[in-house]
Coordinates of C-alpha atoms in Angstrom, one line a residue:
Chain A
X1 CA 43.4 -7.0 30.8
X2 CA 40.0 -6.2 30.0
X3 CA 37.2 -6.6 32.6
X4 CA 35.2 -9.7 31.5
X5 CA 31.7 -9.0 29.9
X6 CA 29.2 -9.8 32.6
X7 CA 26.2 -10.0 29.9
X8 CA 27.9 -12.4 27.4
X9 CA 29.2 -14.4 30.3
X10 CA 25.7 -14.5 32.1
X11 CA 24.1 -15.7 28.7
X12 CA 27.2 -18.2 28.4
X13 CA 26.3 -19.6 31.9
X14 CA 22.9 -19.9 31.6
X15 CA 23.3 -21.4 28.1
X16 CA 26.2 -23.4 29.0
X17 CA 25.3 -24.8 32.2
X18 CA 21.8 -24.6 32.7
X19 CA 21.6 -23.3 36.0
X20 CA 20.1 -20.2 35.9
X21 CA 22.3 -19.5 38.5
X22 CA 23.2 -15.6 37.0
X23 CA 27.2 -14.2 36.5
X24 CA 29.6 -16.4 38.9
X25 CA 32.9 -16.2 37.3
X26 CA 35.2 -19.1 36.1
X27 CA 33.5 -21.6 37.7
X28 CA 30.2 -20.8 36.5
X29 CA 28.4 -21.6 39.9
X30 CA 30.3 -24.8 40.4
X31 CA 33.4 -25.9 42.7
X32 CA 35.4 -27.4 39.6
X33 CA 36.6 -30.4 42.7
X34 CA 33.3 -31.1 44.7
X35 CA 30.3 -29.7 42.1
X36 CA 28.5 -27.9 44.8
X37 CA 27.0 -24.8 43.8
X38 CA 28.3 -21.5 44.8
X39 CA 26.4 -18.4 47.2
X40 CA 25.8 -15.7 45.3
X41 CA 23.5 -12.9 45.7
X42 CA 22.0 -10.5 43.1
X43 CA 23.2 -7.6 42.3
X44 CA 21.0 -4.4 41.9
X45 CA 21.5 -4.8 37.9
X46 CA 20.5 -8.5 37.9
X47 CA 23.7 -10.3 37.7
X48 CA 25.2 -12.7 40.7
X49 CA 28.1 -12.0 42.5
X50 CA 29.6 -14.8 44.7
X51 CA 28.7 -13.8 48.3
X52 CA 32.4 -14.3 50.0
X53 CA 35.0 -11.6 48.2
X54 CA 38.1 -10.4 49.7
X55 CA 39.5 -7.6 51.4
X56 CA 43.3 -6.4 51.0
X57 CA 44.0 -4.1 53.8
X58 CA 47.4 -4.6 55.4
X59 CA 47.0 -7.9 53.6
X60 CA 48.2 -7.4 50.2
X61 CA 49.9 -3.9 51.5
X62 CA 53.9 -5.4 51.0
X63 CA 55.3 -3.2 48.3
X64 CA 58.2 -4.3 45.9
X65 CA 58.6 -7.8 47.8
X66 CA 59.1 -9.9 45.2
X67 CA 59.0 -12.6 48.0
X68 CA 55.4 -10.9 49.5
X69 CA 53.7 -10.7 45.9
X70 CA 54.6 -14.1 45.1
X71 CA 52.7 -15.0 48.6
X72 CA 50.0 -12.9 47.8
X73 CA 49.7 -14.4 44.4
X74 CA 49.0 -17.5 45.6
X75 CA 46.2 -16.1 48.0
X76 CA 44.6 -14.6 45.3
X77 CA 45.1 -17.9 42.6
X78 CA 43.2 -19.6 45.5
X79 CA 40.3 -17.3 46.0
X80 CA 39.6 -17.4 42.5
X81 CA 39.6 -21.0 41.9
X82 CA 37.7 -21.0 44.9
X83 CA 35.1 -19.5 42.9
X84 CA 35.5 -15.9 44.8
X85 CA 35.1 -12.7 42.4
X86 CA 34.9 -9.6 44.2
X87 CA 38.4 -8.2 45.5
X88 CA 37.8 -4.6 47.1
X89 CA 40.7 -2.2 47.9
X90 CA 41.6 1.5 48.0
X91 CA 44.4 3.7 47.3
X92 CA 44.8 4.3 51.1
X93 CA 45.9 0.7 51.3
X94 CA 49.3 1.5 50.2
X95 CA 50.2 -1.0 47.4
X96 CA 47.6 -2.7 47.5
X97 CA 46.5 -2.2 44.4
X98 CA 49.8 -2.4 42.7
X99 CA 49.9 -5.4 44.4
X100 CA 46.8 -7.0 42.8
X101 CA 47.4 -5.7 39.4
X102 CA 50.7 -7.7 39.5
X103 CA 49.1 -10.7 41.1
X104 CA 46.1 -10.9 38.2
X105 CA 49.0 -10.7 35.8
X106 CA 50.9 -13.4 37.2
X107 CA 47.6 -15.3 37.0
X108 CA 46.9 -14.7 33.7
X109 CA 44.3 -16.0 31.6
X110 CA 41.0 -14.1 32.3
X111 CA 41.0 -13.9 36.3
X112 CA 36.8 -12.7 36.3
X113 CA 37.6 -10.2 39.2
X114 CA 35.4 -8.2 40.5
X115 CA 37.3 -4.7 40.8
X116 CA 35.8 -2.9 43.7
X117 CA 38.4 -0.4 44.8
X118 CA 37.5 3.2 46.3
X119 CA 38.6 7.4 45.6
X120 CA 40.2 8.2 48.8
X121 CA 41.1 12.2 48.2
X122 CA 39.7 15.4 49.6
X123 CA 40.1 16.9 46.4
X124 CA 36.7 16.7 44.7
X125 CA 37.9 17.2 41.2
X126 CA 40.3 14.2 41.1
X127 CA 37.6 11.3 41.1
X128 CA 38.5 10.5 37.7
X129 CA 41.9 10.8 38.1
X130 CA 41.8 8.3 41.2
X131 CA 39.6 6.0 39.1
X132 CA 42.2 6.4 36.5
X133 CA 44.7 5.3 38.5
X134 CA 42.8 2.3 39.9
X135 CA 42.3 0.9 36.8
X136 CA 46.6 1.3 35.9
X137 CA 47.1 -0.7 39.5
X138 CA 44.5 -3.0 39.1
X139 CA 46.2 -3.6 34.9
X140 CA 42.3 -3.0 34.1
X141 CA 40.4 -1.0 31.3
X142 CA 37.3 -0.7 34.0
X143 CA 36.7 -0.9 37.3
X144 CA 33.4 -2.6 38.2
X145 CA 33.1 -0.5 41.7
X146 CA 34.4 2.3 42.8
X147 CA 33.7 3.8 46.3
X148 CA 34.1 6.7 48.2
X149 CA 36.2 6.0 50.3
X150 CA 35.0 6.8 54.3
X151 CA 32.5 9.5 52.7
X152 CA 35.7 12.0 52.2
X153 CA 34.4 13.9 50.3
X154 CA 31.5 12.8 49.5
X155 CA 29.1 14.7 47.6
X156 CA 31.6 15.6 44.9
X157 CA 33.3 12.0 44.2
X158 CA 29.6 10.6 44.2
X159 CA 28.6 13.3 41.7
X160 CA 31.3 12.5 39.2
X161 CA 31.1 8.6 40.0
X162 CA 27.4 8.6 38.7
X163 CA 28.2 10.6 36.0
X164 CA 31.2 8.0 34.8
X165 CA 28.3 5.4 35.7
X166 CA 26.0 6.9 33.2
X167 CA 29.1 7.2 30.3
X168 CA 29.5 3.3 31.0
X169 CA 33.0 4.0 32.5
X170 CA 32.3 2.2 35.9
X171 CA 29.7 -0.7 36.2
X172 CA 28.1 0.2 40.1
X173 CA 28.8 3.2 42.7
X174 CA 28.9 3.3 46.3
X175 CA 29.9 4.6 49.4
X176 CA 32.0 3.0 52.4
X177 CA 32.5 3.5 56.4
X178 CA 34.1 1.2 58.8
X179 CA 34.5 1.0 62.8
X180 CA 30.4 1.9 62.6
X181 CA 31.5 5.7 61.7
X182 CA 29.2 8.1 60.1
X183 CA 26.1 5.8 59.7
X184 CA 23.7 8.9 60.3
X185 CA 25.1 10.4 57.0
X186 CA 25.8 6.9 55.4
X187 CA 21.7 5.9 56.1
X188 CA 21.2 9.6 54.3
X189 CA 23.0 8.9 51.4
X190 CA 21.6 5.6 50.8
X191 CA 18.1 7.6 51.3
X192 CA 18.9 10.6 48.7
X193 CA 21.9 9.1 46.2
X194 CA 21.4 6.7 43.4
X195 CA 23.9 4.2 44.7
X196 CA 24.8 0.8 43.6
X197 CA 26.7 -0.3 47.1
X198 CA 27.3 0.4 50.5
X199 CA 30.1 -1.1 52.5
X200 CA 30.0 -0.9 56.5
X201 CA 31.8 -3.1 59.3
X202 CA 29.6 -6.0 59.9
X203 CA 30.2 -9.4 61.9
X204 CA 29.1 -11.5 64.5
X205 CA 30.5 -9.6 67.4
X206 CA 29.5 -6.5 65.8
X207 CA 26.2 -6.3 64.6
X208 CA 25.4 -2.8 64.7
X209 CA 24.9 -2.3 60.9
X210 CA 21.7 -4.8 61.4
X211 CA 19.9 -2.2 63.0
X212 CA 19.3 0.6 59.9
X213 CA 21.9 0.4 57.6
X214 CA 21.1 -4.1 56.2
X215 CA 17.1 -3.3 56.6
X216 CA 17.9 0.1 54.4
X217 CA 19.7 -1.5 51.8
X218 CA 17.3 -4.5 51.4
X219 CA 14.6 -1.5 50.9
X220 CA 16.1 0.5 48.9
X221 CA 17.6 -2.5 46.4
X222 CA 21.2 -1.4 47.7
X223 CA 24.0 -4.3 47.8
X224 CA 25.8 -4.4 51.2
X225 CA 29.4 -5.4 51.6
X226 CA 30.6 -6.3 55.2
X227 CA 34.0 -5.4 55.9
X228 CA 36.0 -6.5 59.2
X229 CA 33.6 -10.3 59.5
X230 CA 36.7 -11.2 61.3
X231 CA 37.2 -7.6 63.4
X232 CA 40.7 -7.5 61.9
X233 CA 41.3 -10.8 63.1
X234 CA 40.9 -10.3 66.6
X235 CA 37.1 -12.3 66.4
X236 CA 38.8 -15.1 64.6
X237 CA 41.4 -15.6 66.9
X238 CA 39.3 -15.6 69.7
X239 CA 37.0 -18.4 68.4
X240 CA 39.8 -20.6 67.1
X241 CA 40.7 -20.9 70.9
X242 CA 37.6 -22.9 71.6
X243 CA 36.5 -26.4 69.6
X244 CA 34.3 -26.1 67.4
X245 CA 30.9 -26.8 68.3
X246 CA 29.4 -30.4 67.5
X247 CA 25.7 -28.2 66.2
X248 CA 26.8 -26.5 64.2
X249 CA 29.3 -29.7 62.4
X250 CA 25.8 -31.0 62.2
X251 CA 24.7 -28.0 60.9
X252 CA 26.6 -28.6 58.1
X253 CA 29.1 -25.6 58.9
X254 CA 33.3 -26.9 58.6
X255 CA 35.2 -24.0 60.8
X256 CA 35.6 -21.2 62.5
X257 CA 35.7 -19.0 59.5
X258 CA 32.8 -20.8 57.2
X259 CA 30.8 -19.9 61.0
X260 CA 31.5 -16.6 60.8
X261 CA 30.9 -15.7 57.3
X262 CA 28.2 -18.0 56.4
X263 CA 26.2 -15.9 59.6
X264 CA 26.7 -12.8 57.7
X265 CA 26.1 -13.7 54.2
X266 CA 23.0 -15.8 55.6
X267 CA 21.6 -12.1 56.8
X268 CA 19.0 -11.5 53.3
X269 CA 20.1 -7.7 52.8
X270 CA 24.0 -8.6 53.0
X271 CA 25.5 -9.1 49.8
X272 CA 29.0 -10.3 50.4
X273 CA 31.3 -10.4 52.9
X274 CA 35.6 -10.1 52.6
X275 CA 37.6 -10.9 54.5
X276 CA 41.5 -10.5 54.1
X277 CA 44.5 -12.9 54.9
X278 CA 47.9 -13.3 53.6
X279 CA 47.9 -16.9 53.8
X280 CA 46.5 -19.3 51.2
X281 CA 45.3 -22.0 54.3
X282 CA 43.4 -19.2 56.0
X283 CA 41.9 -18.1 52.0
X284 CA 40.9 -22.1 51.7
X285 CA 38.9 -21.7 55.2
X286 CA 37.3 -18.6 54.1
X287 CA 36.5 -20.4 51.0
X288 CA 34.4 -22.9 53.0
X289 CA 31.9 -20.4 53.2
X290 CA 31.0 -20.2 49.6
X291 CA 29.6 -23.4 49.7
X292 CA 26.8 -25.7 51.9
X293 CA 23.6 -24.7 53.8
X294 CA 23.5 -20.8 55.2
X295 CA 21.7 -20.4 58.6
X296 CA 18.5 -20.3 59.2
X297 CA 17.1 -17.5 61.5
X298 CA 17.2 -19.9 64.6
X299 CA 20.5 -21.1 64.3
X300 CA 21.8 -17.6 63.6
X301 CA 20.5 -16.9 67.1
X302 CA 22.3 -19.4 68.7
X303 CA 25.4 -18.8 67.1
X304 CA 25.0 -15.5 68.8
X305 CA 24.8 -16.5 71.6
X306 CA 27.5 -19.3 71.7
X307 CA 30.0 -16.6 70.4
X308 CA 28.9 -14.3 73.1
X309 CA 29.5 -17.1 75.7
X310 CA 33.0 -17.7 74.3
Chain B
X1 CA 37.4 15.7 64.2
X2 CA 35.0 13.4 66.1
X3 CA 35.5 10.7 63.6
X4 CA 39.4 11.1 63.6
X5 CA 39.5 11.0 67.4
X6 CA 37.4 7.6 67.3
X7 CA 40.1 5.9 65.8
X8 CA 42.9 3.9 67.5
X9 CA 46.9 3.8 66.5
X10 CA 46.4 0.2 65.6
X11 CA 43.4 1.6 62.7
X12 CA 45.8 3.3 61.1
X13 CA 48.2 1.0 60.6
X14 CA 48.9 0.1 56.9
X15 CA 51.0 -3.0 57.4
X16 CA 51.7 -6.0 59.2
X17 CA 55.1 -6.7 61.1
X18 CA 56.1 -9.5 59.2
X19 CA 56.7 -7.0 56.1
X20 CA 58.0 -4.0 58.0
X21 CA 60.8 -6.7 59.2
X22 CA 61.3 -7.5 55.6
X23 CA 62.1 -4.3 55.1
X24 CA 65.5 -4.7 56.8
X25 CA 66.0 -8.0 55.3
X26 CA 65.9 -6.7 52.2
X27 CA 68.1 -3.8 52.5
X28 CA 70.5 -6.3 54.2
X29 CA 70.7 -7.8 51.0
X30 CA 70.5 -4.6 48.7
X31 CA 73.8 -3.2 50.6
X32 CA 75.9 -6.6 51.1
X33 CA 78.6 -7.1 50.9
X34 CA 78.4 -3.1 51.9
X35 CA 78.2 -3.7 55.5
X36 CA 82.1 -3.6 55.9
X37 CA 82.1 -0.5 54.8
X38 CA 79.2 1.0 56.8
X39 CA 81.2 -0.7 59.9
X40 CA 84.4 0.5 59.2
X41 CA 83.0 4.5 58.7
X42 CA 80.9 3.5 61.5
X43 CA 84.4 2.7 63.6
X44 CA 86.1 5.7 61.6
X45 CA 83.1 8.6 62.9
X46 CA 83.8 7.1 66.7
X47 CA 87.6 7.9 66.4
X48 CA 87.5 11.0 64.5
X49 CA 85.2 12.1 67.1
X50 CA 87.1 11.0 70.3
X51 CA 90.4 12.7 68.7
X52 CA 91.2 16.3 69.5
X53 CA 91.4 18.4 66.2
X54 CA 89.0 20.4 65.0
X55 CA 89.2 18.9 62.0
X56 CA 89.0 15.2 62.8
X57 CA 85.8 16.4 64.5
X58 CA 84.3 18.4 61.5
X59 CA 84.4 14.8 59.7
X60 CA 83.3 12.9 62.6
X61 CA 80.0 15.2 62.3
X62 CA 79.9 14.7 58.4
X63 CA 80.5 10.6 58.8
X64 CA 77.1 11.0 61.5
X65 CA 75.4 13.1 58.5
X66 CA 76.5 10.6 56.5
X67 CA 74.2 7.9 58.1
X68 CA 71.2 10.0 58.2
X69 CA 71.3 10.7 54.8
X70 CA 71.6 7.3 54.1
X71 CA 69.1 5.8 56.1
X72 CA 66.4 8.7 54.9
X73 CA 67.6 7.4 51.3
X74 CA 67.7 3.8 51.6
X75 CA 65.2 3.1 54.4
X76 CA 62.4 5.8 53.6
X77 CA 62.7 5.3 49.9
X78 CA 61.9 1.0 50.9
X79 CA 59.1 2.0 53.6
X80 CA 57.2 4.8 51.6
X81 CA 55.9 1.8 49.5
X82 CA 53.7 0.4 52.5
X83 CA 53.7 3.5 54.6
X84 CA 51.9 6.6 52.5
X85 CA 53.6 9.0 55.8
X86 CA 56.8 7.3 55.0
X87 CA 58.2 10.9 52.4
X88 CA 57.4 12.9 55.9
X89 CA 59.6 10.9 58.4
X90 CA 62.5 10.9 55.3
X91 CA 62.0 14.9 55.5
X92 CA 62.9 14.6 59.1
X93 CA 65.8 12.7 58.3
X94 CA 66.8 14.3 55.7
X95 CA 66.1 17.8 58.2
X96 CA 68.8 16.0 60.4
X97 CA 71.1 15.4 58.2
X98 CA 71.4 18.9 57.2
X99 CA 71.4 20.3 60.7
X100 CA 74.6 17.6 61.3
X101 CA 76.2 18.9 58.1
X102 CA 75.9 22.2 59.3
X103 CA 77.8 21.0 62.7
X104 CA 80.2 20.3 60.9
X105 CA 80.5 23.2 58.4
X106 CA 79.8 26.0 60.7
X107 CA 79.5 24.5 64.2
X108 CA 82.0 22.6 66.2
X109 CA 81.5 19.1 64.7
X110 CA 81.5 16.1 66.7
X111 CA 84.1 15.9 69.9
X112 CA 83.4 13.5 72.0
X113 CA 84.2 14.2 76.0
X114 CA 85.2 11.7 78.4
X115 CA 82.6 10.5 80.4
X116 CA 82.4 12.6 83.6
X117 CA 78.8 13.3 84.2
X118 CA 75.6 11.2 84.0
X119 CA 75.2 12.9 81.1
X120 CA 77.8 11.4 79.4
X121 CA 77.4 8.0 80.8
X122 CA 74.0 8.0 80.0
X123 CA 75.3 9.0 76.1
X124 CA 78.0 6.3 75.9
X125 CA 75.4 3.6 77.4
X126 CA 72.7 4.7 74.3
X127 CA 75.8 5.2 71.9
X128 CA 76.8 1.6 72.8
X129 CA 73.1 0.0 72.6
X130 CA 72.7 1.6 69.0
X131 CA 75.6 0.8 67.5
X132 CA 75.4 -2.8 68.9
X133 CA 73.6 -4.3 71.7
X134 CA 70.2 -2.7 69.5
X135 CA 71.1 -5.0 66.4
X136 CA 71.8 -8.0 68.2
X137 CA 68.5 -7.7 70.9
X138 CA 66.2 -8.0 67.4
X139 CA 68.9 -11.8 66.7
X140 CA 68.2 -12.6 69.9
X141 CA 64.5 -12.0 69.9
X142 CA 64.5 -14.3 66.3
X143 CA 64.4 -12.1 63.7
X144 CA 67.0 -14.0 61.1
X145 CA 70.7 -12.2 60.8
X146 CA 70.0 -11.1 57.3
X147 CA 67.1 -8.4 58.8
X148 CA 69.6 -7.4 61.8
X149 CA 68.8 -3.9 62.0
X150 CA 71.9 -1.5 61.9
X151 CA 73.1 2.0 62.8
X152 CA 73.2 4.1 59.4
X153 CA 70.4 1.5 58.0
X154 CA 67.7 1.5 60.2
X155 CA 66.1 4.4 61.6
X156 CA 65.7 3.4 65.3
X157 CA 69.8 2.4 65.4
X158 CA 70.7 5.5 63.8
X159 CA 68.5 7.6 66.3
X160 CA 69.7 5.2 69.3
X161 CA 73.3 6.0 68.4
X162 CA 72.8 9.2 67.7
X163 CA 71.4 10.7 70.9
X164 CA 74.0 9.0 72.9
X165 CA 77.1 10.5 70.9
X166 CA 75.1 13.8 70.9
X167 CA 74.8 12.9 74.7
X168 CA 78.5 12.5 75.1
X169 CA 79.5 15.7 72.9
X170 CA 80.9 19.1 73.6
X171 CA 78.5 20.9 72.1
X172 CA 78.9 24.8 73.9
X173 CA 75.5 26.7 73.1
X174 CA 75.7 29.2 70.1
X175 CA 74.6 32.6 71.8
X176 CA 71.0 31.9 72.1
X177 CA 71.0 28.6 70.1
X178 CA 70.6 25.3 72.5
X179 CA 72.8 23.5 70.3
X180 CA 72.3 19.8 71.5
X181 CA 68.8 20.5 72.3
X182 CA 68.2 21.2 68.9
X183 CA 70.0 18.4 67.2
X184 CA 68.6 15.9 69.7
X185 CA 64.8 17.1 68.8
X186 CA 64.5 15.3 65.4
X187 CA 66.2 12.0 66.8
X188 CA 63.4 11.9 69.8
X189 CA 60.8 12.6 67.5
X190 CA 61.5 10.0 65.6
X191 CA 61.9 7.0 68.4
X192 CA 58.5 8.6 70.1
X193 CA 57.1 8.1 65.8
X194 CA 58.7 4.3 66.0
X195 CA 57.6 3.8 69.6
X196 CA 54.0 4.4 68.4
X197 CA 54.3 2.1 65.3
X198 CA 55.9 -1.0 67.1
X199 CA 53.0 -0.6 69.5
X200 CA 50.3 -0.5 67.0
X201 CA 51.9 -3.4 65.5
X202 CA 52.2 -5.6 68.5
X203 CA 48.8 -4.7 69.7
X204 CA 47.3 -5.2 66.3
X205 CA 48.6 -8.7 65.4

């Protein structure tokens, strides 16, 4: 299944549709049920990405279950009609990406994914092996973004992923940490490397990345993807045991989860956020966040600080 | 090593317990109607070793390899889908099954004594919890019949079992060689493994 043609679909938007609105898969900027324009955010080669993607760590991790994959299908059906595009995953996520690859041809059609997935190996000389690989999982002939994985071994894997980048074999590059790890070298790397992406845990009850590595990507033109917006769940859950506020209804935000993500994506150096579920409700919640006013800078603060009082 | 120490068991887990519980469920149904069989060799190994010929306890040993075989077959072969450390914990029970075949090529096999000491007391109370108080605990705590874990399916049963027979057995050391002490390693190892992993997944989810 061939990775869809961002240009030709950019100029089909744009012709089509009017909006000017850049690439935004299937839906081309528009919930096909409500109408209302989706968040996107541009990427450092011009074209849009939808600012909520998903993650699939443990998530989409279920093997052979014929049972599982159907389940995850659906999660991933939803997403997309959502109007979602960017799946990241990694070969340390088990099957993850066998996972996907099934799910995408179960969906059939031309599922306009976003392939981010990652080269997770301290051998240096396998990156193209790894993205290889990636692409069989994924039933792709390119990946869009590949990722080194946790900065294992870095300098090699990024060497070789710019090189593919310049033969036109991947679309962007970039680098990953999570848990806040390693953000001295990460802010080095986005200083010295040519890099498309960075990915680093970001969410409302950990806001570290805000303090070098958000402005540093905004300067240098870098995209920023915020893994764990839900800290693994645990954030979530801890919300969901308290109403949801009245402001921020009248704010225009619908739930827990369209709260949490639409103060990250609302941050103007973040790029996208993804978070990861196995269910299709939790996927529609997520979803939420797509759509509707973002924050402004005041109400960001007081979501702050209501989450901090929780 | 700093950034490997900043990580917590429940980081590394790759899964969630819903699907390692599948797991069972869908070995259940891979093997049935195969239980009978498993039950009846089950029944068979505890006979052969509580009998007194050499022989009957040179099977009883092979019947025990047997399960560990089969569970680092079946089970490992299932989990190393979700879990990438999944071939290692197979080596160790494919490790154990050799040392168990080697009981009962070259060792004494299996004979099980009468319960005199705590020892043994303390062997038949594990033996008994494996082969069946272990299976029906996860029923009773709501996991559905059809992902019951058993002895010579699942790992922790097997291990359970295990270290209580092994408890139980003569098993005289071989010159220098702490016989039970040896084949009781792999088996610890293991629950102290599983330990780890049901409490990453309970303080994960």
């Amino acid at each position: 299944m061939p990775a869809p043609d961002l240009s030709r679909r950019r100029i089909l938007q744009l012709a089509a549709a009017g909006l000017g609105a850049g690439w935004l898969p299937v839906t081309f900027g528009q919930d096909k049920s409500a109408g209302r324009t989706v968040i996107t955010r541009r990427l450092p080669d011009g074209h849009d990405l939808p600012a909520i993607g998903m993650g699939t760590w443990i998530t989409f991790n279920v093997g052979s279950d014929p049972e599982a994959r159907a389940g995850r299908t659906q999660v991933l059906r939803t997403f997309l009609e959502a109007g979602g595009a960017l799946v990241d995953s990694s070969p340390m996520y088990g099957s993850a990406e066998s996972v996907i690859g099934h799910a995408l041809d179960e969906i059939g059609g031309d599922p306009s994914v976003f392939a981010a997935s990652k080269v997770w190996t301290p051998d240096g000389d396998a990156t193209a092996e790894q993205v290889a690989q990636s692409e069989r999982r994924w039933g792709l002939e390119r990946m869009d973004l590949m990722q080194v994985h946790n900065l294992v071994a870095w300098e090699a894997h990024l060497e070789h992923l710019l090189e593919m980048r310049e033969e036109g074999r991947l679309r962007f590059v970039g680098i990953t940490t999570s848990h806040g790890r390693r953000h001295t070298d990460i802010e080095r790397i986005m200083r010295d490397w040519p890099i498309d992406f960075v990915q680093a845990s970001y969410s409302l009850a950990n806001r570290e990345a805000e303090d070098r590595l958000l402005p540093l990507a905004e300067e240098r033109g870098i995209a920023f993807i915020a893994n764990r917006p839900f800290q693994g769940g645990r954030l979530i859950d801890r919300v969901k045991r308290h109403p949801f506020p009245v402001w921020a209804r009248e704010a225009g935000l619908a739930n827990w989860a369209d709260f949490l993500l639409k103060f990250l994506i609302a941050h103007p150096a973040a790029t996208c956020a993804i978070p990861a579920t196995s269910r299709v409700e939790h996927m529609r919640e997520n979803m939420t966040a797509l759509r509707g006013p973002l924050p402004d800078e005041a109400l960001r603060r007081r979501m702050v600080e209501h989450v901090q009082e929780l | 090593m700093e950034t490997w120490l900043s990580y917590r068991l429940a980081d590394l887990l790759m899964f969630s317990p819903a699907i390692y519980a599948r797991l069972f469920e869908r070995l259940n149904e891979t093997l049935w109607p195969g239980h009978a069989l498993l039950a009846a060799l089950s029944l068979a190994m505890l006979m052969l070793a509580g009998s007194r010929t050499g022989v009957a306890h040179r099977l009883a040993a092979g019947l025990l390899a047997f399960a560990w075989g089969g569970v680092a077959w079946g089970f490992f072969g299932l989990y190393a889908e979700i879990n990438l450390a999944a071939p290692w914990f197979a080596a160790m029970f494919a490790g154990q099954t050799v040392m168990l075949l080697m009981l009962a090529a070259i060792g004494p096999g299996l004979a099980l004594d009468r319960p005199r000491q705590v020892r043994h007391w303390l062997g038949l109370g594990l033996a008994i919890w494996g082969l069946v108080f272990h299976p029906l605990a996860w029923w009773a705590a709501g996991r559905p019949l059809a992902g019951t874990e058993l002895f010579a399916v699942a790992p922790d049963q097997t291990a359970i079992a295990t270290i209580g027979l092994l408890l139980m057995a003569r098993l005289p050391r071989r010159g220098r060689l702490p016989l039970r002490a040896i084949l009781l390693t792999l088996p610890v190892a293991w629950l102290l493994i599983s330990a780890l992993t049901w409490w990453a997944l309970l303080t994960a989810f």
